[in-house]
mmCIF file with all atom_site columns, C-alpha atoms in Angstrom:
data_model
loop_
_atom_site.group_PDB
_atom_site.id
_atom_site.type_symbol
_atom_site.label_atom_id
_atom_site.label_alt_id
_atom_site.label_comp_id
_atom_site.label_asym_id
_atom_site.label_entity_id
_atom_site.label_seq_id
_atom_site.pdbx_PDB_ins_code
_atom_site.Cartn_x
_atom_site.Cartn_y
_atom_site.Cartn_z
_atom_site.occupancy
_atom_site.B_iso_or_equiv
_atom_site.pdbx_formal_charge
_atom_site.auth_seq_id
_atom_site.auth_comp_id
_atom_site.auth_asym_id
_atom_site.auth_atom_id
_atom_site.pdbx_PDB_model_num
ATOM 1   C CA . ARG A 1 1   ? 4.938   -62.414 -76.233  1.00 49.00 ? 1   ARG A CA 1
ATOM 2   C CA . SER A 1 2   ? 2.974   -62.269 -73.086  1.00 52.00 ? 2   SER A CA 1
ATOM 3   C CA . LYS A 1 3   ? 5.138   -65.252 -71.547  1.00 56.00 ? 3   LYS A CA 1
ATOM 4   C CA . ASP A 1 4   ? 8.360   -63.034 -71.804  1.00 57.00 ? 4   ASP A CA 1
ATOM 5   C CA . LEU A 1 5   ? 6.485   -60.306 -69.721  1.00 63.00 ? 5   LEU A CA 1
ATOM 6   C CA . SER A 1 6   ? 6.577   -59.878 -65.990  1.00 65.00 ? 6   SER A CA 1
ATOM 7   C CA . LYS A 1 7   ? 3.588   -61.735 -64.508  1.00 71.00 ? 7   LYS A CA 1
ATOM 8   C CA . THR A 1 8   ? 3.796   -59.154 -61.560  1.00 72.00 ? 8   THR A CA 1
ATOM 9   C CA . LEU A 1 9   ? 3.042   -56.019 -64.006  1.00 71.00 ? 9   LEU A CA 1
ATOM 10  C CA . ILE A 1 10  ? 0.230   -57.946 -65.684  1.00 71.00 ? 10  ILE A CA 1
ATOM 11  C CA . GLN A 1 11  ? -1.498  -59.294 -62.705  1.00 76.00 ? 11  GLN A CA 1
ATOM 12  C CA . THR A 1 12  ? -1.060  -55.956 -60.652  1.00 81.00 ? 12  THR A CA 1
ATOM 13  C CA . ASN A 1 13  ? -4.359  -54.218 -59.899  1.00 86.00 ? 13  ASN A CA 1
ATOM 14  C CA . LEU A 1 14  ? -3.570  -50.708 -60.937  1.00 87.00 ? 14  LEU A CA 1
ATOM 15  C CA . LYS A 1 15  ? -5.543  -47.927 -59.007  1.00 87.00 ? 15  LYS A CA 1
ATOM 16  C CA . PRO A 1 16  ? -6.683  -44.615 -60.907  1.00 87.00 ? 16  PRO A CA 1
ATOM 17  C CA . THR A 1 17  ? -3.559  -42.611 -62.112  1.00 85.00 ? 17  THR A CA 1
ATOM 18  C CA . GLU A 1 18  ? -1.161  -45.349 -60.940  1.00 88.00 ? 18  GLU A CA 1
ATOM 19  C CA . THR A 1 19  ? 1.680   -46.236 -63.087  1.00 89.00 ? 19  THR A CA 1
ATOM 20  C CA . ILE A 1 20  ? 3.823   -49.611 -63.235  1.00 89.00 ? 20  ILE A CA 1
ATOM 21  C CA . TYR A 1 21  ? 7.038   -49.932 -65.205  1.00 89.00 ? 21  TYR A CA 1
ATOM 22  C CA . PHE A 1 22  ? 8.771   -53.187 -66.338  1.00 87.00 ? 22  PHE A CA 1
ATOM 23  C CA . ARG A 1 23  ? 12.071  -53.164 -68.273  1.00 87.00 ? 23  ARG A CA 1
ATOM 24  C CA . ARG A 1 24  ? 14.136  -56.170 -69.923  1.00 84.00 ? 24  ARG A CA 1
ATOM 25  C CA . ASN A 1 25  ? 17.156  -55.152 -71.728  1.00 87.00 ? 25  ASN A CA 1
ATOM 26  C CA . LYS A 1 26  ? 16.225  -52.227 -74.232  1.00 88.00 ? 26  LYS A CA 1
ATOM 27  C CA . THR A 1 27  ? 12.476  -52.987 -74.098  1.00 87.00 ? 27  THR A CA 1
ATOM 28  C CA . LEU A 1 28  ? 10.354  -50.840 -71.705  1.00 89.00 ? 28  LEU A CA 1
ATOM 29  C CA . LEU A 1 29  ? 7.002   -52.099 -70.666  1.00 88.00 ? 29  LEU A CA 1
ATOM 30  C CA . VAL A 1 30  ? 4.438   -49.538 -69.162  1.00 90.00 ? 30  VAL A CA 1
ATOM 31  C CA . GLY A 1 31  ? 1.324   -50.057 -67.432  1.00 89.00 ? 31  GLY A CA 1
ATOM 32  C CA . TYR A 1 32  ? -1.077  -47.173 -66.746  1.00 90.00 ? 32  TYR A CA 1
ATOM 33  C CA . LYS A 1 33  ? -4.748  -46.668 -65.574  1.00 90.00 ? 33  LYS A CA 1
ATOM 34  C CA . GLN A 1 34  ? -6.309  -43.201 -65.870  1.00 86.00 ? 34  GLN A CA 1
ATOM 35  C CA . LYS A 1 35  ? -9.709  -43.523 -64.417  1.00 84.00 ? 35  LYS A CA 1
ATOM 36  C CA . LYS A 1 36  ? -11.481 -46.095 -62.416  1.00 85.00 ? 36  LYS A CA 1
ATOM 37  C CA . THR A 1 37  ? -13.878 -46.793 -65.156  1.00 86.00 ? 37  THR A CA 1
ATOM 38  C CA . ARG A 1 38  ? -11.264 -47.432 -67.555  1.00 85.00 ? 38  ARG A CA 1
ATOM 39  C CA . LYS A 1 39  ? -9.171  -50.533 -68.179  1.00 86.00 ? 39  LYS A CA 1
ATOM 40  C CA . PRO A 1 40  ? -5.446  -50.539 -67.832  1.00 87.00 ? 40  PRO A CA 1
ATOM 41  C CA . VAL A 1 41  ? -3.312  -49.455 -70.750  1.00 87.00 ? 41  VAL A CA 1
ATOM 42  C CA . TYR A 1 42  ? -0.185  -51.425 -71.443  1.00 88.00 ? 42  TYR A CA 1
ATOM 43  C CA . MET A 1 43  ? 2.611   -50.101 -74.068  1.00 88.00 ? 43  MET A CA 1
ATOM 44  C CA . LEU A 1 44  ? 6.095   -51.370 -75.185  1.00 88.00 ? 44  LEU A CA 1
ATOM 45  C CA . SER A 1 45  ? 9.057   -49.024 -76.276  1.00 90.00 ? 45  SER A CA 1
ATOM 46  C CA . THR A 1 46  ? 12.547  -49.098 -76.990  1.00 90.00 ? 46  THR A CA 1
ATOM 47  C CA . ALA A 1 47  ? 12.680  -45.313 -77.180  1.00 89.00 ? 47  ALA A CA 1
ATOM 48  C CA . PHE A 1 48  ? 11.757  -44.174 -73.841  1.00 89.00 ? 48  PHE A CA 1
ATOM 49  C CA . THR A 1 49  ? 12.585  -44.254 -70.143  1.00 89.00 ? 49  THR A CA 1
ATOM 50  C CA . ALA A 1 50  ? 10.624  -44.754 -67.104  1.00 90.00 ? 50  ALA A CA 1
ATOM 51  C CA . ASP A 1 51  ? 9.811   -41.191 -66.388  1.00 90.00 ? 51  ASP A CA 1
ATOM 52  C CA . ASP A 1 52  ? 6.358   -39.409 -65.485  1.00 88.00 ? 52  ASP A CA 1
ATOM 53  C CA . VAL A 1 53  ? 5.181   -36.093 -66.546  1.00 87.00 ? 53  VAL A CA 1
ATOM 54  C CA . LEU A 1 54  ? 2.551   -33.398 -65.249  1.00 86.00 ? 54  LEU A CA 1
ATOM 55  C CA . ILE A 1 55  ? -0.447  -33.448 -67.587  1.00 81.00 ? 55  ILE A CA 1
ATOM 56  C CA . ARG A 1 56  ? -3.215  -30.796 -67.229  1.00 80.00 ? 56  ARG A CA 1
ATOM 57  C CA . SER A 1 57  ? -6.506  -31.549 -68.634  1.00 78.00 ? 57  SER A CA 1
ATOM 58  C CA . LYS A 1 58  ? -8.006  -29.239 -71.424  1.00 78.00 ? 58  LYS A CA 1
ATOM 59  C CA . LYS A 1 59  ? -11.497 -29.625 -70.202  1.00 79.00 ? 59  LYS A CA 1
ATOM 60  C CA . SER A 1 60  ? -11.360 -29.848 -66.498  1.00 80.00 ? 60  SER A CA 1
ATOM 61  C CA . GLY A 1 61  ? -8.009  -28.194 -65.755  1.00 80.00 ? 61  GLY A CA 1
ATOM 62  C CA . ILE A 1 62  ? -7.169  -30.957 -63.447  1.00 81.00 ? 62  ILE A CA 1
ATOM 63  C CA . GLU A 1 63  ? -3.359  -31.891 -63.403  1.00 83.00 ? 63  GLU A CA 1
ATOM 64  C CA . ALA A 1 64  ? -2.517  -35.484 -63.266  1.00 82.00 ? 64  ALA A CA 1
ATOM 65  C CA . ILE A 1 65  ? 0.735   -37.457 -63.438  1.00 86.00 ? 65  ILE A CA 1
ATOM 66  C CA . LYS A 1 66  ? 1.025   -39.783 -66.661  1.00 87.00 ? 66  LYS A CA 1
ATOM 67  C CA . PRO A 1 67  ? 3.924   -41.724 -67.840  1.00 90.00 ? 67  PRO A CA 1
ATOM 68  C CA . LYS A 1 68  ? 5.843   -39.586 -70.746  1.00 89.00 ? 68  LYS A CA 1
ATOM 69  C CA . LEU A 1 69  ? 5.527   -42.457 -73.234  1.00 89.00 ? 69  LEU A CA 1
ATOM 70  C CA . ILE A 1 70  ? 1.650   -42.355 -73.301  1.00 86.00 ? 70  ILE A CA 1
ATOM 71  C CA . GLY A 1 71  ? 1.783   -38.301 -73.358  1.00 83.00 ? 71  GLY A CA 1
ATOM 72  C CA . GLU A 1 72  ? 4.077   -38.566 -76.502  1.00 85.00 ? 72  GLU A CA 1
ATOM 73  C CA . TYR A 1 73  ? 1.808   -41.296 -77.845  1.00 84.00 ? 73  TYR A CA 1
ATOM 74  C CA . ASN A 1 74  ? -1.211  -39.026 -77.578  1.00 78.00 ? 74  ASN A CA 1
ATOM 75  C CA . LEU A 1 75  ? 0.512   -36.007 -78.698  1.00 78.00 ? 75  LEU A CA 1
ATOM 76  C CA . ASN A 1 76  ? 1.712   -37.639 -82.030  1.00 80.00 ? 76  ASN A CA 1
ATOM 77  C CA . MET A 1 77  ? -1.250  -39.775 -82.967  1.00 76.00 ? 77  MET A CA 1
ATOM 78  C CA . GLY A 1 78  ? -3.366  -36.902 -83.978  1.00 67.00 ? 78  GLY A CA 1
ATOM 79  C CA . GLY A 1 79  ? -6.490  -38.483 -82.866  1.00 66.00 ? 79  GLY A CA 1
ATOM 80  C CA . VAL A 1 80  ? -6.063  -41.468 -85.418  1.00 67.00 ? 80  VAL A CA 1
ATOM 81  C CA . ASP A 1 81  ? -6.856  -43.965 -82.792  1.00 69.00 ? 81  ASP A CA 1
ATOM 82  C CA . THR A 1 82  ? -9.904  -42.073 -81.567  1.00 71.00 ? 82  THR A CA 1
ATOM 83  C CA . LYS A 1 83  ? -11.156 -41.805 -85.332  1.00 72.00 ? 83  LYS A CA 1
ATOM 84  C CA . ASP A 1 84  ? -10.651 -45.636 -85.723  1.00 75.00 ? 84  ASP A CA 1
ATOM 85  C CA . LYS A 1 85  ? -12.647 -46.035 -82.434  1.00 77.00 ? 85  LYS A CA 1
ATOM 86  C CA . SER A 1 86  ? -15.621 -44.132 -83.856  1.00 81.00 ? 86  SER A CA 1
ATOM 87  C CA . ILE A 1 87  ? -16.202 -47.033 -86.633  1.00 81.00 ? 87  ILE A CA 1
ATOM 88  C CA . TYR A 1 88  ? -17.235 -49.242 -83.903  1.00 79.00 ? 88  TYR A CA 1
ATOM 89  C CA . HIS A 1 89  ? -19.708 -46.856 -82.370  1.00 83.00 ? 89  HIS A CA 1
ATOM 90  C CA . LEU A 1 90  ? -22.326 -48.226 -84.950  1.00 84.00 ? 90  LEU A CA 1
ATOM 91  C CA . THR A 1 91  ? -21.059 -51.553 -86.181  1.00 85.00 ? 91  THR A CA 1
ATOM 92  C CA . CYS A 1 92  ? -22.320 -54.438 -88.168  1.00 83.00 ? 92  CYS A CA 1
ATOM 93  C CA . THR A 1 93  ? -19.833 -57.026 -86.772  1.00 81.00 ? 93  THR A CA 1
ATOM 94  C CA . ARG A 1 94  ? -20.948 -60.028 -85.216  1.00 81.00 ? 94  ARG A CA 1
ATOM 95  C CA . THR A 1 95  ? -19.428 -62.647 -82.964  1.00 84.00 ? 95  THR A CA 1
ATOM 96  C CA . THR A 1 96  ? -18.316 -65.277 -85.375  1.00 83.00 ? 96  THR A CA 1
ATOM 97  C CA . LYS A 1 97  ? -15.365 -67.766 -85.615  1.00 86.00 ? 97  LYS A CA 1
ATOM 98  C CA . LYS A 1 98  ? -14.801 -67.012 -89.360  1.00 87.00 ? 98  LYS A CA 1
ATOM 99  C CA . TYR A 1 99  ? -12.108 -64.479 -89.559  1.00 86.00 ? 99  TYR A CA 1
ATOM 100 C CA . TRP A 1 100 ? -13.079 -63.584 -93.244  1.00 89.00 ? 100 TRP A CA 1
ATOM 101 C CA . ARG A 1 101 ? -16.294 -62.359 -92.114  1.00 89.00 ? 101 ARG A CA 1
ATOM 102 C CA . LYS A 1 102 ? -14.761 -60.172 -89.516  1.00 88.00 ? 102 LYS A CA 1
ATOM 103 C CA . ILE A 1 103 ? -12.579 -58.536 -92.217  1.00 90.00 ? 103 ILE A CA 1
ATOM 104 C CA . PHE A 1 104 ? -15.563 -58.057 -94.475  1.00 90.00 ? 104 PHE A CA 1
ATOM 105 C CA . ASP A 1 105 ? -17.756 -56.590 -91.645  1.00 89.00 ? 105 ASP A CA 1
ATOM 106 C CA . ASN A 1 106 ? -14.965 -54.278 -90.904  1.00 88.00 ? 106 ASN A CA 1
ATOM 107 C CA . PHE A 1 107 ? -14.649 -52.820 -94.445  1.00 91.00 ? 107 PHE A CA 1
ATOM 108 C CA . THR A 1 108 ? -18.510 -52.553 -94.368  1.00 91.00 ? 108 THR A CA 1
ATOM 109 C CA . ASP A 1 109 ? -18.201 -50.433 -91.149  1.00 91.00 ? 109 ASP A CA 1
ATOM 110 C CA . MET A 1 110 ? -15.379 -48.339 -92.712  1.00 90.00 ? 110 MET A CA 1
ATOM 111 C CA . ALA A 1 111 ? -17.380 -47.904 -95.996  1.00 91.00 ? 111 ALA A CA 1
ATOM 112 C CA . LEU A 1 112 ? -20.445 -46.723 -94.028  1.00 91.00 ? 112 LEU A CA 1
ATOM 113 C CA . LEU A 1 113 ? -18.534 -44.333 -91.798  1.00 91.00 ? 113 LEU A CA 1
ATOM 114 C CA . ASN A 1 114 ? -16.494 -42.764 -94.514  1.00 91.00 ? 114 ASN A CA 1
ATOM 115 C CA . ALA A 1 115 ? -19.895 -42.214 -96.794  1.00 92.00 ? 115 ALA A CA 1
ATOM 116 C CA . TYR A 1 116 ? -21.510 -40.642 -93.713  1.00 92.00 ? 116 TYR A CA 1
ATOM 117 C CA . ILE A 1 117 ? -18.599 -37.966 -93.509  1.00 91.00 ? 117 ILE A CA 1
ATOM 118 C CA . LEU A 1 118 ? -18.750 -37.173 -96.939  1.00 93.00 ? 118 LEU A CA 1
ATOM 119 C CA . TYR A 1 119 ? -22.710 -36.910 -96.761  1.00 93.00 ? 119 TYR A CA 1
ATOM 120 C CA . ALA A 1 120 ? -22.569 -34.821 -93.660  1.00 92.00 ? 120 ALA A CA 1
ATOM 121 C CA . ARG A 1 121 ? -19.966 -32.189 -95.110  1.00 92.00 ? 121 ARG A CA 1
ATOM 122 C CA . ASN A 1 122 ? -22.000 -31.588 -98.242  1.00 92.00 ? 122 ASN A CA 1
ATOM 123 C CA . THR A 1 123 ? -25.294 -31.630 -96.417  1.00 90.00 ? 123 THR A CA 1
ATOM 124 C CA . ASP A 1 124 ? -26.641 -28.380 -94.515  1.00 90.00 ? 124 ASP A CA 1
ATOM 125 C CA . ASN A 1 125 ? -28.963 -30.503 -92.254  1.00 90.00 ? 125 ASN A CA 1
ATOM 126 C CA . PRO A 1 126 ? -27.694 -34.025 -92.364  1.00 90.00 ? 126 PRO A CA 1
ATOM 127 C CA . LEU A 1 127 ? -29.109 -36.910 -90.829  1.00 90.00 ? 127 LEU A CA 1
ATOM 128 C CA . SER A 1 128 ? -27.837 -38.632 -87.811  1.00 91.00 ? 128 SER A CA 1
ATOM 129 C CA . ARG A 1 129 ? -25.373 -41.395 -88.275  1.00 90.00 ? 129 ARG A CA 1
ATOM 130 C CA . HIS A 1 130 ? -27.782 -43.939 -86.983  1.00 90.00 ? 130 HIS A CA 1
ATOM 131 C CA . SER A 1 131 ? -30.617 -42.681 -89.278  1.00 90.00 ? 131 SER A CA 1
ATOM 132 C CA . PHE A 1 132 ? -28.076 -42.410 -92.327  1.00 91.00 ? 132 PHE A CA 1
ATOM 133 C CA . THR A 1 133 ? -27.220 -46.123 -91.968  1.00 90.00 ? 133 THR A CA 1
ATOM 134 C CA . VAL A 1 134 ? -30.790 -47.336 -91.458  1.00 88.00 ? 134 VAL A CA 1
ATOM 135 C CA . ASN A 1 135 ? -31.804 -45.434 -94.750  1.00 88.00 ? 135 ASN A CA 1
ATOM 136 C CA . ILE A 1 136 ? -28.974 -47.432 -96.634  1.00 87.00 ? 136 ILE A CA 1
ATOM 137 C CA . ILE A 1 137 ? -29.953 -50.664 -95.393  1.00 84.00 ? 137 ILE A CA 1
ATOM 138 C CA . GLU A 1 138 ? -33.603 -50.081 -96.400  1.00 83.00 ? 138 GLU A CA 1
ATOM 139 C CA . SER A 1 139 ? -32.559 -49.149 -99.753  1.00 83.00 ? 139 SER A CA 1
ATOM 140 C CA . LEU A 1 140 ? -30.276 -52.449 -100.161 1.00 81.00 ? 140 LEU A CA 1
ATOM 141 C CA . VAL A 1 141 ? -33.064 -54.479 -99.081  1.00 78.00 ? 141 VAL A CA 1
ATOM 142 C CA . GLU A 1 142 ? -35.801 -52.942 -101.040 1.00 75.00 ? 142 GLU A CA 1
ATOM 143 C CA . GLU A 1 143 ? -33.416 -53.249 -104.037 1.00 65.00 ? 143 GLU A CA 1
ATOM 144 C CA . ASN A 1 144 ? -33.222 -57.043 -103.047 1.00 63.00 ? 144 ASN A CA 1
ATOM 145 C CA . HIS A 1 145 ? -36.730 -57.417 -102.729 1.00 58.00 ? 145 HIS A CA 1
ATOM 146 C CA . HIS A 1 146 ? -37.309 -56.400 -106.166 1.00 56.00 ? 146 HIS A CA 1
ATOM 147 C CA . GLN A 1 147 ? -34.937 -58.690 -107.637 1.00 59.00 ? 147 GLN A CA 1
ATOM 148 C CA . GLN A 1 148 ? -36.784 -61.511 -105.729 1.00 57.00 ? 148 GLN A CA 1
ATOM 149 C CA . VAL A 1 149 ? -40.210 -60.410 -107.040 1.00 53.00 ? 149 VAL A CA 1
ATOM 150 C CA . GLN A 1 150 ? -38.923 -60.247 -110.470 1.00 57.00 ? 150 GLN A CA 1
ATOM 151 C CA . ASN A 1 151 ? -37.392 -63.890 -110.211 1.00 59.00 ? 151 ASN A CA 1
ATOM 152 C CA . HIS A 1 152 ? -40.251 -65.230 -107.947 1.00 56.00 ? 152 HIS A CA 1
ATOM 153 C CA . PRO A 1 153 ? -43.606 -63.182 -108.612 1.00 54.00 ? 153 PRO A CA 1
ATOM 154 C CA . PRO A 1 154 ? -46.170 -63.921 -105.812 1.00 51.00 ? 154 PRO A CA 1
ATOM 155 C CA . GLN A 1 155 ? -49.075 -66.033 -106.595 1.00 50.00 ? 155 GLN A CA 1
ATOM 156 C CA . GLN A 1 156 ? -52.382 -64.223 -105.912 1.00 46.00 ? 156 GLN A CA 1
ATOM 157 C CA . ILE A 1 157 ? -54.573 -66.574 -104.092 1.00 43.00 ? 157 ILE A CA 1
ATOM 158 C CA . HIS A 1 158 ? -58.048 -65.649 -103.190 1.00 44.00 ? 158 HIS A CA 1
ATOM 159 C CA . PRO A 1 159 ? -59.862 -66.536 -100.092 1.00 41.00 ? 159 PRO A CA 1
ATOM 160 C CA . GLY A 1 160 ? -61.172 -70.077 -100.060 1.00 41.00 ? 160 GLY A CA 1
ATOM 161 C CA . PRO A 1 161 ? -64.011 -71.934 -97.931  1.00 40.00 ? 161 PRO A CA 1
ATOM 162 C CA . ALA A 1 162 ? -62.404 -70.916 -94.645  1.00 40.00 ? 162 ALA A CA 1
ATOM 163 C CA . GLY A 1 163 ? -62.894 -67.170 -95.445  1.00 39.00 ? 163 GLY A CA 1
ATOM 164 C CA . ASP A 1 164 ? -59.716 -66.028 -93.436  1.00 47.00 ? 164 ASP A CA 1
ATOM 165 C CA . GLY A 1 165 ? -59.230 -62.930 -95.537  1.00 53.00 ? 165 GLY A CA 1
ATOM 166 C CA . GLU A 1 166 ? -57.045 -61.653 -98.342  1.00 70.00 ? 166 GLU A CA 1
ATOM 167 C CA . HIS A 1 167 ? -54.115 -63.884 -99.218  1.00 77.00 ? 167 HIS A CA 1
ATOM 168 C CA . ASN A 1 168 ? -51.101 -61.911 -100.595 1.00 82.00 ? 168 ASN A CA 1
ATOM 169 C CA . LEU A 1 169 ? -47.753 -60.940 -100.038 1.00 85.00 ? 169 LEU A CA 1
ATOM 170 C CA . VAL A 1 170 ? -47.947 -57.637 -98.010  1.00 87.00 ? 170 VAL A CA 1
ATOM 171 C CA . ARG A 1 171 ? -45.098 -55.565 -96.388  1.00 88.00 ? 171 ARG A CA 1
ATOM 172 C CA . LEU A 1 172 ? -45.034 -55.020 -92.860  1.00 86.00 ? 172 LEU A CA 1
ATOM 173 C CA . PRO A 1 173 ? -45.354 -51.382 -91.631  1.00 82.00 ? 173 PRO A CA 1
ATOM 174 C CA . GLY A 1 174 ? -42.206 -49.872 -90.050  1.00 76.00 ? 174 GLY A CA 1
ATOM 175 C CA . VAL A 1 175 ? -39.398 -52.097 -88.910  1.00 74.00 ? 175 VAL A CA 1
ATOM 176 C CA . LYS A 1 176 ? -41.546 -54.931 -87.778  1.00 80.00 ? 176 LYS A CA 1
ATOM 177 C CA . LEU A 1 177 ? -40.346 -58.475 -88.703  1.00 86.00 ? 177 LEU A CA 1
ATOM 178 C CA . ARG A 1 178 ? -42.068 -61.853 -88.408  1.00 87.00 ? 178 ARG A CA 1
ATOM 179 C CA . VAL A 1 179 ? -40.818 -65.537 -88.718  1.00 88.00 ? 179 VAL A CA 1
ATOM 180 C CA . CYS A 1 180 ? -41.058 -66.914 -92.141  1.00 90.00 ? 180 CYS A CA 1
ATOM 181 C CA . VAL A 1 181 ? -43.323 -70.085 -91.539  1.00 87.00 ? 181 VAL A CA 1
ATOM 182 C CA . VAL A 1 182 ? -41.674 -71.702 -94.724  1.00 88.00 ? 182 VAL A CA 1
ATOM 183 C CA . CYS A 1 183 ? -37.895 -71.599 -94.180  1.00 89.00 ? 183 CYS A CA 1
ATOM 184 C CA . SER A 1 184 ? -37.729 -71.278 -90.598  1.00 86.00 ? 184 SER A CA 1
ATOM 185 C CA . THR A 1 185 ? -36.788 -74.486 -88.541  1.00 84.00 ? 185 THR A CA 1
ATOM 186 C CA . SER A 1 186 ? -36.802 -75.338 -84.919  1.00 81.00 ? 186 SER A CA 1
ATOM 187 C CA . GLN A 1 187 ? -33.012 -75.045 -84.923  1.00 84.00 ? 187 GLN A CA 1
ATOM 188 C CA . LYS A 1 188 ? -33.052 -71.847 -86.859  1.00 84.00 ? 188 LYS A CA 1
ATOM 189 C CA . GLN A 1 189 ? -35.621 -69.298 -87.347  1.00 85.00 ? 189 GLN A CA 1
ATOM 190 C CA . THR A 1 190 ? -35.507 -66.496 -90.051  1.00 88.00 ? 190 THR A CA 1
ATOM 191 C CA . ARG A 1 191 ? -37.588 -63.191 -90.123  1.00 88.00 ? 191 ARG A CA 1
ATOM 192 C CA . SER A 1 192 ? -39.137 -61.433 -92.960  1.00 90.00 ? 192 SER A CA 1
ATOM 193 C CA . ARG A 1 193 ? -40.555 -58.089 -93.541  1.00 88.00 ? 193 ARG A CA 1
ATOM 194 C CA . TYR A 1 194 ? -43.532 -59.411 -95.491  1.00 90.00 ? 194 TYR A CA 1
ATOM 195 C CA . TRP A 1 195 ? -46.589 -61.534 -94.318  1.00 86.00 ? 195 TRP A CA 1
ATOM 196 C CA . CYS A 1 196 ? -49.720 -62.947 -95.465  1.00 86.00 ? 196 CYS A CA 1
ATOM 197 C CA . PRO A 1 197 ? -52.726 -61.352 -93.887  1.00 82.00 ? 197 PRO A CA 1
ATOM 198 C CA . GLY A 1 198 ? -54.916 -64.179 -94.666  1.00 78.00 ? 198 GLY A CA 1
ATOM 199 C CA . CYS A 1 199 ? -52.430 -66.707 -92.702  1.00 80.00 ? 199 CYS A CA 1
ATOM 200 C CA . LEU A 1 200 ? -51.429 -64.284 -90.116  1.00 81.00 ? 200 LEU A CA 1
ATOM 201 C CA . CYS A 1 201 ? -47.782 -65.417 -90.641  1.00 84.00 ? 201 CYS A CA 1
ATOM 202 C CA . GLY A 1 202 ? -44.402 -64.124 -91.867  1.00 88.00 ? 202 GLY A CA 1
ATOM 203 C CA . VAL A 1 203 ? -43.307 -65.244 -95.223  1.00 89.00 ? 203 VAL A CA 1
ATOM 204 C CA . HIS A 1 204 ? -40.302 -64.201 -97.466  1.00 90.00 ? 204 HIS A CA 1
ATOM 205 C CA . PRO A 1 205 ? -41.037 -62.931 -101.016 1.00 89.00 ? 205 PRO A CA 1
ATOM 206 C CA . GLY A 1 206 ? -39.160 -66.218 -102.472 1.00 86.00 ? 206 GLY A CA 1
ATOM 207 C CA . CYS A 1 207 ? -40.964 -68.512 -100.108 1.00 87.00 ? 207 CYS A CA 1
ATOM 208 C CA . TYR A 1 208 ? -44.548 -67.226 -100.969 1.00 85.00 ? 208 TYR A CA 1
ATOM 209 C CA . ASN A 1 209 ? -45.560 -69.759 -103.471 1.00 83.00 ? 209 ASN A CA 1
ATOM 210 C CA . GLN A 1 210 ? -44.396 -72.474 -101.354 1.00 82.00 ? 210 GLN A CA 1
ATOM 211 C CA . LEU A 1 211 ? -46.700 -71.138 -98.471  1.00 81.00 ? 211 LEU A CA 1
ATOM 212 C CA . GLN A 1 212 ? -49.730 -73.612 -97.455  1.00 72.00 ? 212 GLN A CA 1
ATOM 213 C CA . HIS A 1 213 ? -52.381 -71.070 -97.168  1.00 69.00 ? 213 HIS A CA 1
ATOM 214 C CA . PHE A 1 214 ? -54.825 -71.105 -94.262  1.00 57.00 ? 214 PHE A CA 1
ATOM 215 C CA . MET A 1 215 ? -52.026 -72.525 -91.835  1.00 48.00 ? 215 MET A CA 1
ATOM 216 C CA . ARG A 1 216 ? -52.185 -70.357 -88.816  1.00 49.00 ? 216 ARG A CA 1
ATOM 217 C CA . PRO A 1 217 ? -49.289 -70.282 -86.136  1.00 45.00 ? 217 PRO A CA 1
ATOM 218 C CA . VAL A 1 218 ? -50.533 -71.352 -82.664  1.00 44.00 ? 218 VAL A CA 1
ATOM 219 C CA . GLY A 1 219 ? -48.721 -71.803 -79.538  1.00 44.00 ? 219 GLY A CA 1
ATOM 220 C CA . GLY A 1 220 ? -45.317 -73.981 -79.292  1.00 42.00 ? 220 GLY A CA 1
ATOM 221 C CA . GLY A 1 221 ? -44.441 -73.152 -82.754  1.00 44.00 ? 221 GLY A CA 1
ATOM 222 C CA . ARG A 1 222 ? -46.770 -75.585 -84.233  1.00 45.00 ? 222 ARG A CA 1
ATOM 223 C CA . ARG A 1 223 ? -48.961 -74.812 -87.200  1.00 45.00 ? 223 ARG A CA 1
ATOM 224 C CA . LYS A 1 224 ? -52.679 -75.806 -87.451  1.00 46.00 ? 224 LYS A CA 1
ATOM 225 C CA . ARG A 1 225 ? -54.795 -75.751 -90.590  1.00 48.00 ? 225 ARG A CA 1
ATOM 226 C CA . ALA A 1 226 ? -58.155 -73.785 -90.082  1.00 47.00 ? 226 ALA A CA 1
ATOM 227 C CA . ALA A 1 227 ? -61.088 -75.788 -90.350  1.00 44.00 ? 227 ALA A CA 1
ATOM 228 C CA . PRO A 1 228 ? -63.839 -74.965 -93.184  1.00 45.00 ? 228 PRO A CA 1
ATOM 229 C CA . PRO A 1 229 ? -67.085 -73.556 -92.006  1.00 45.00 ? 229 PRO A CA 1
ATOM 230 C CA . PRO A 1 230 ? -69.816 -76.272 -91.720  1.00 44.00 ? 230 PRO A CA 1
ATOM 231 C CA . GLU A 1 231 ? -72.158 -76.584 -94.678  1.00 47.00 ? 231 GLU A CA 1
ATOM 232 C CA . SER A 1 232 ? -75.471 -75.360 -94.304  1.00 44.00 ? 232 SER A CA 1
ATOM 233 C CA . ASP A 1 233 ? -78.490 -77.544 -94.473  1.00 45.00 ? 233 ASP A CA 1
ATOM 234 C CA . SER A 1 234 ? -80.508 -77.117 -97.953  1.00 45.00 ? 234 SER A CA 1
ATOM 235 C CA . ASP A 1 235 ? -84.209 -76.694 -97.420  1.00 44.00 ? 235 ASP A CA 1
#
């Protein structure tokens, strides 16, 4: 636990390639900073002593002194920690207080990465990991959209006296999103890939039947009903 560690070691501002050791009985604590741009690394061990070794970089050939404990760790990990880190290069994890959601998001990230690895190994010209993930997301959204349309078929409403254009459910091009005027509130806004061209507003497929047509969004988040055209005088 942190309260059992030396405050001097934890609070020490390590410089690049600098190492600091702290031992209590059989437990050795090592602090090491490899580069200026990286955070210090702290490791605990009961199997090593406070020894340094000379390490030569395979890429640059530059020699540097590094704790023997960290050198042995890198040698025996076999890149497992690097592979674990690659999961979070493209992640769906979001800041949340719900721990179960963090676990679920982590499982999702691992499943997506494993799927991409299998896909890349069995494809001559594979997509980038980002494009692969986007395609999966779009396919899941499209499948969910079909289910919503089947459960809540959109009602075709033709233009009324205001003549604002066609009122139907239209998918926005590309990855554009619009705020749904039905289920959004001042505290929380939800966005949809669909909109009503006649109303010039976003709407979810499941909210379409509740949309009050000819309601146009105006500044400040308020909505205003478009006025019908004046009646012409008959001769």
